[in-house]
Amino acid sequence: MGVLMRRNAIVILMCVELMLNAVNLLLVAFSTLYGDSDAQIFVFFIMVVAAAEVSIGLAIIVLMYRKVQSVDINILNRLKN
Amino acid sequence: MSLDLIIFIVLSALTLASAIGVVITRNPITSVLLLILTFFCISGHYLLMNAQFLAIVNIIVYAGAIMVLFLFVIMLMNLNKDTEPQKSTMVQFAGVISGGCLLLVILMAFQSSGIELTQTSTTVSNIGLIKVLGKKLFTDFVFPFEISSVLFLSAMIGTVVLGKKDDDIATAIQDS
């Protein structure tokens, strides 16, 4: 919901992290329910991908801030015209 | 009411409250701090579910590394003021409606899947230990593990390339 409601790019990235953590929590819960450790390996890989994604996303946000002096996503609508 | 249940209820309430706070608060700094609190609560949930390795990894990776990165970027941009322009009310309303629809779909799917929720034994299981997970990681899942190292390398190179100033890249191209 935060992804849809906010305009600050950093907060949107944080909300994506929150959603990934919700999935992680659900996977761990099911792994405990079924006594299977494959799901925990999967959670580990989700964390790996999330870490890489955050580093790239923050680099892109820094680049955007350097260009337009703002992190408002509504400025980035130049592909429209 | 057992002790486990009390801890679970308190942790869940704290997690939900701080997660909602992340979404609705105006100040990005407050948002980051609440997100760190959320991650610690989720680590507590992992400990309750006997996933000790993931609890430690969650604290180290998320609360330790990623959140420091977020905080660093926010401080760097000097964004800690409350004047964030809001989206229009209609878009916010549509966001709430679509999120509610998603929640409804997930709840219905969970209800119709017929999983019986029983109280599992929380003391004897050892599938979350580092020994078990590490053995599995280096035998069955060794190929994704190596692939993730390549992913990290490419992410690191990409970040450095993106973070460089444009004139640096131009002079590097001219020099070569």
PDB file of C-alpha atoms in Angstrom, chain A residues 1-15 17-26 28-56 58-63 65-67 70-74, chain B residues 19 22-26 28 31-32 35 38-39 42 45-46 49-51 53-54 57-58 61-62 66 69-70 73-74 77 79 84-87 91-92 95-96 98-100 110 115-118 120 127-128 132-133 136-137 141 144-145 148 151-152 155 158-159 162-166:
ATOM      1  CA  MET A   1       0.000   0.000   0.000  1.00  0.00           C
ATOM      2  CA  GLY A   2       2.876   2.289   0.767  1.00  0.00           C
ATOM      3  CA  VAL A   3       4.176   1.868  -2.757  1.00  0.00           C
ATOM      4  CA  LEU A   4       0.938   3.241  -4.131  1.00  0.00           C
ATOM      5  CA  MET A   5       0.396   5.987  -1.596  1.00  0.00           C
ATOM      6  CA  ARG A   6       3.739   7.724  -1.296  1.00  0.00           C
ATOM      7  CA  ARG A   7       5.730   9.931  -3.648  1.00  0.00           C
ATOM      8  CA  ASN A   8       9.105   9.867  -1.952  1.00  0.00           C
ATOM      9  CA  ALA A   9      11.256   7.350  -3.842  1.00  0.00           C
ATOM     10  CA  ILE A  10      13.179   6.302  -0.725  1.00  0.00           C
ATOM     11  CA  VAL A  11      10.002   5.552   1.199  1.00  0.00           C
ATOM     12  CA  ILE A  12       8.735   3.525  -1.753  1.00  0.00           C
ATOM     13  CA  LEU A  13      11.935   1.461  -1.665  1.00  0.00           C
ATOM     14  CA  MET A  14      11.462   0.924   2.069  1.00  0.00           C
ATOM     15  CA  CYS A  15       7.908  -0.284   1.496  1.00  0.00           C
ATOM     16  CA  GLU A  17      11.559  -4.067   1.653  1.00  0.00           C
ATOM     17  CA  LEU A  18       8.599  -4.374   3.984  1.00  0.00           C
ATOM     18  CA  MET A  19       6.712  -6.511   1.456  1.00  0.00           C
ATOM     19  CA  LEU A  20       9.718  -8.777   0.948  1.00  0.00           C
ATOM     20  CA  ASN A  21       9.930  -9.240   4.706  1.00  0.00           C
ATOM     21  CA  ALA A  22       6.264 -10.180   4.867  1.00  0.00           C
ATOM     22  CA  VAL A  23       6.924 -12.939   2.326  1.00  0.00           C
ATOM     23  CA  ASN A  24       9.964 -14.066   4.313  1.00  0.00           C
ATOM     24  CA  LEU A  25       7.920 -14.293   7.493  1.00  0.00           C
ATOM     25  CA  LEU A  26       5.243 -16.359   5.743  1.00  0.00           C
ATOM     26  CA  VAL A  28       9.474 -19.278   7.661  1.00  0.00           C
ATOM     27  CA  ALA A  29       6.072 -19.903   9.231  1.00  0.00           C
ATOM     28  CA  PHE A  30       5.250 -22.575   6.656  1.00  0.00           C
ATOM     29  CA  SER A  31       8.691 -24.116   6.981  1.00  0.00           C
ATOM     30  CA  THR A  32       8.097 -24.486  10.710  1.00  0.00           C
ATOM     31  CA  LEU A  33       4.625 -25.863  10.092  1.00  0.00           C
ATOM     32  CA  TYR A  34       5.832 -28.570   7.719  1.00  0.00           C
ATOM     33  CA  GLY A  35       9.218 -29.194   9.313  1.00  0.00           C
ATOM     34  CA  ASP A  36      11.082 -28.543   6.061  1.00  0.00           C
ATOM     35  CA  SER A  37      14.218 -26.443   5.855  1.00  0.00           C
ATOM     36  CA  ASP A  38      14.116 -25.765   2.092  1.00  0.00           C
ATOM     37  CA  ALA A  39      11.945 -22.715   2.668  1.00  0.00           C
ATOM     38  CA  GLN A  40      14.547 -21.209   4.981  1.00  0.00           C
ATOM     39  CA  ILE A  41      17.175 -21.557   2.251  1.00  0.00           C
ATOM     40  CA  PHE A  42      14.754 -19.759  -0.033  1.00  0.00           C
ATOM     41  CA  VAL A  43      14.343 -16.954   2.503  1.00  0.00           C
ATOM     42  CA  PHE A  44      18.109 -16.664   2.622  1.00  0.00           C
ATOM     43  CA  PHE A  45      18.230 -16.163  -1.148  1.00  0.00           C
ATOM     44  CA  ILE A  46      15.421 -13.604  -0.974  1.00  0.00           C
ATOM     45  CA  MET A  47      17.534 -11.646   1.502  1.00  0.00           C
ATOM     46  CA  VAL A  48      20.512 -11.833  -0.875  1.00  0.00           C
ATOM     47  CA  VAL A  49      18.492 -10.485  -3.787  1.00  0.00           C
ATOM     48  CA  ALA A  50      16.943  -7.770  -1.591  1.00  0.00           C
ATOM     49  CA  ALA A  51      20.362  -6.558  -0.493  1.00  0.00           C
ATOM     50  CA  ALA A  52      21.568  -6.288  -4.095  1.00  0.00           C
ATOM     51  CA  GLU A  53      18.334  -4.580  -5.121  1.00  0.00           C
ATOM     52  CA  VAL A  54      18.576  -1.982  -2.363  1.00  0.00           C
ATOM     53  CA  SER A  55      22.148  -1.068  -3.225  1.00  0.00           C
ATOM     54  CA  ILE A  56      21.293  -0.553  -6.893  1.00  0.00           C
ATOM     55  CA  LEU A  58      19.735   3.693  -3.725  1.00  0.00           C
ATOM     56  CA  ALA A  59      22.454   4.354  -6.312  1.00  0.00           C
ATOM     57  CA  ILE A  60      19.766   5.203  -8.851  1.00  0.00           C
ATOM     58  CA  ILE A  61      18.023   7.478  -6.327  1.00  0.00           C
ATOM     59  CA  VAL A  62      21.280   9.310  -5.585  1.00  0.00           C
ATOM     60  CA  LEU A  63      21.795   9.769  -9.329  1.00  0.00           C
ATOM     61  CA  TYR A  65      18.717  13.494  -6.829  1.00  0.00           C
ATOM     62  CA  ARG A  66      21.908  14.777  -8.416  1.00  0.00           C
ATOM     63  CA  LYS A  67      20.062  15.430 -11.685  1.00  0.00           C
ATOM     64  CA  SER A  70      14.458  15.959  -5.665  1.00  0.00           C
ATOM     65  CA  VAL A  71      13.292  12.424  -4.926  1.00  0.00           C
ATOM     66  CA  ASP A  72       9.706  13.052  -5.972  1.00  0.00           C
ATOM     67  CA  ILE A  73       8.667  10.342  -8.414  1.00  0.00           C
ATOM     68  CA  ASN A  74       6.146  12.601 -10.149  1.00  0.00           C
TER      69      ASN A  74
ATOM     70  CA  ALA B  19       4.931  -1.324   9.883  1.00  0.00           C
ATOM     71  CA  VAL B  22       6.475   3.252   8.250  1.00  0.00           C
ATOM     72  CA  VAL B  23       3.798   3.748   5.626  1.00  0.00           C
ATOM     73  CA  ILE B  24       1.885   6.676   7.081  1.00  0.00           C
ATOM     74  CA  THR B  25       4.529   8.816   8.731  1.00  0.00           C
ATOM     75  CA  ARG B  26       5.627  11.942   6.883  1.00  0.00           C
ATOM     76  CA  PRO B  28      11.626   9.780   6.114  1.00  0.00           C
ATOM     77  CA  SER B  31      10.125   5.965   8.660  1.00  0.00           C
ATOM     78  CA  VAL B  32      13.602   4.431   8.640  1.00  0.00           C
ATOM     79  CA  LEU B  35      11.471   0.083   9.788  1.00  0.00           C
ATOM     80  CA  THR B  38       9.940  -3.735  12.439  1.00  0.00           C
ATOM     81  CA  PHE B  39      12.949  -5.788  11.399  1.00  0.00           C
ATOM     82  CA  ILE B  42      10.445  -9.911  12.696  1.00  0.00           C
ATOM     83  CA  HIS B  45       9.266 -13.918  15.293  1.00  0.00           C
ATOM     84  CA  TYR B  46      11.979 -15.986  13.617  1.00  0.00           C
ATOM     85  CA  MET B  49       9.670 -20.187  15.158  1.00  0.00           C
ATOM     86  CA  ASN B  50      13.067 -21.808  15.798  1.00  0.00           C
ATOM     87  CA  ALA B  51      14.796 -20.194  12.827  1.00  0.00           C
ATOM     88  CA  PHE B  53      20.089 -18.602  11.681  1.00  0.00           C
ATOM     89  CA  LEU B  54      17.594 -16.455   9.816  1.00  0.00           C
ATOM     90  CA  VAL B  57      21.044 -12.938   9.388  1.00  0.00           C
ATOM     91  CA  ASN B  58      18.002 -10.668   9.444  1.00  0.00           C
ATOM     92  CA  VAL B  61      21.848  -7.786   6.947  1.00  0.00           C
ATOM     93  CA  TYR B  62      18.705  -5.699   7.294  1.00  0.00           C
ATOM     94  CA  ILE B  66      20.552  -1.993   4.595  1.00  0.00           C
ATOM     95  CA  LEU B  69      22.511   2.583   3.872  1.00  0.00           C
ATOM     96  CA  PHE B  70      19.023   4.117   3.836  1.00  0.00           C
ATOM     97  CA  VAL B  73      21.348   8.341   1.810  1.00  0.00           C
ATOM     98  CA  ILE B  74      18.632  10.329   3.592  1.00  0.00           C
ATOM     99  CA  MET B  77      20.273  14.359   0.653  1.00  0.00           C
ATOM    100  CA  LEU B  79      15.615  15.257   3.329  1.00  0.00           C
ATOM    101  CA  GLU B  84       6.629  16.001   1.329  1.00  0.00           C
ATOM    102  CA  PRO B  85       4.043  16.670  -1.357  1.00  0.00           C
ATOM    103  CA  GLN B  86       1.217  14.193  -1.082  1.00  0.00           C
ATOM    104  CA  LYS B  87      -0.502  12.347  -3.845  1.00  0.00           C
ATOM    105  CA  VAL B  91      -4.961   8.016  -5.809  1.00  0.00           C
ATOM    106  CA  GLN B  92      -4.531   7.354  -2.096  1.00  0.00           C
ATOM    107  CA  GLY B  95      -4.224   2.501  -3.181  1.00  0.00           C
ATOM    108  CA  VAL B  96      -6.108   1.628  -0.012  1.00  0.00           C
ATOM    109  CA  SER B  98      -6.431  -2.201  -4.076  1.00  0.00           C
ATOM    110  CA  GLY B  99      -4.414  -3.145  -0.999  1.00  0.00           C
ATOM    111  CA  GLY B 100      -7.602  -4.225   0.738  1.00  0.00           C
ATOM    112  CA  PHE B 110      -5.662 -19.270   2.604  1.00  0.00           C
ATOM    113  CA  ILE B 115      -4.349 -26.062   5.793  1.00  0.00           C
ATOM    114  CA  GLU B 116      -5.134 -27.055   9.323  1.00  0.00           C
ATOM    115  CA  LEU B 117      -3.439 -24.755  11.765  1.00  0.00           C
ATOM    116  CA  THR B 118      -2.167 -26.861  14.588  1.00  0.00           C
ATOM    117  CA  THR B 120       3.401 -27.361  16.292  1.00  0.00           C
ATOM    118  CA  ILE B 127      15.833 -27.285  11.147  1.00  0.00           C
ATOM    119  CA  GLY B 128      16.737 -23.648  11.708  1.00  0.00           C
ATOM    120  CA  VAL B 132      21.632 -28.050   9.137  1.00  0.00           C
ATOM    121  CA  LEU B 133      21.104 -25.057   6.853  1.00  0.00           C
ATOM    122  CA  LYS B 136      21.999 -28.036   2.809  1.00  0.00           C
ATOM    123  CA  LEU B 137      23.298 -24.782   1.343  1.00  0.00           C
ATOM    124  CA  PHE B 141      21.819 -25.453  -3.209  1.00  0.00           C
ATOM    125  CA  PRO B 144      22.274 -20.799  -6.549  1.00  0.00           C
ATOM    126  CA  PHE B 145      24.749 -19.923  -3.817  1.00  0.00           C
ATOM    127  CA  SER B 148      24.283 -15.131  -5.804  1.00  0.00           C
ATOM    128  CA  LEU B 151      24.863 -11.240  -8.502  1.00  0.00           C
ATOM    129  CA  PHE B 152      26.570  -9.384  -5.669  1.00  0.00           C
ATOM    130  CA  ALA B 155      25.483  -5.195  -8.073  1.00  0.00           C
ATOM    131  CA  GLY B 158      26.768  -1.377 -11.073  1.00  0.00           C
ATOM    132  CA  THR B 159      26.605   0.755  -7.940  1.00  0.00           C
ATOM    133  CA  LEU B 162      26.200   4.618 -11.260  1.00  0.00           C
ATOM    134  CA  GLY B 163      27.725   6.547  -8.393  1.00  0.00           C
ATOM    135  CA  LYS B 164      30.634   7.904 -10.363  1.00  0.00           C
ATOM    136  CA  LYS B 165      30.341  11.418 -11.673  1.00  0.00           C
ATOM    137  CA  ASP B 166      29.753  11.748 -15.400  1.00  0.00           C
TER     138      ASP B 166
END
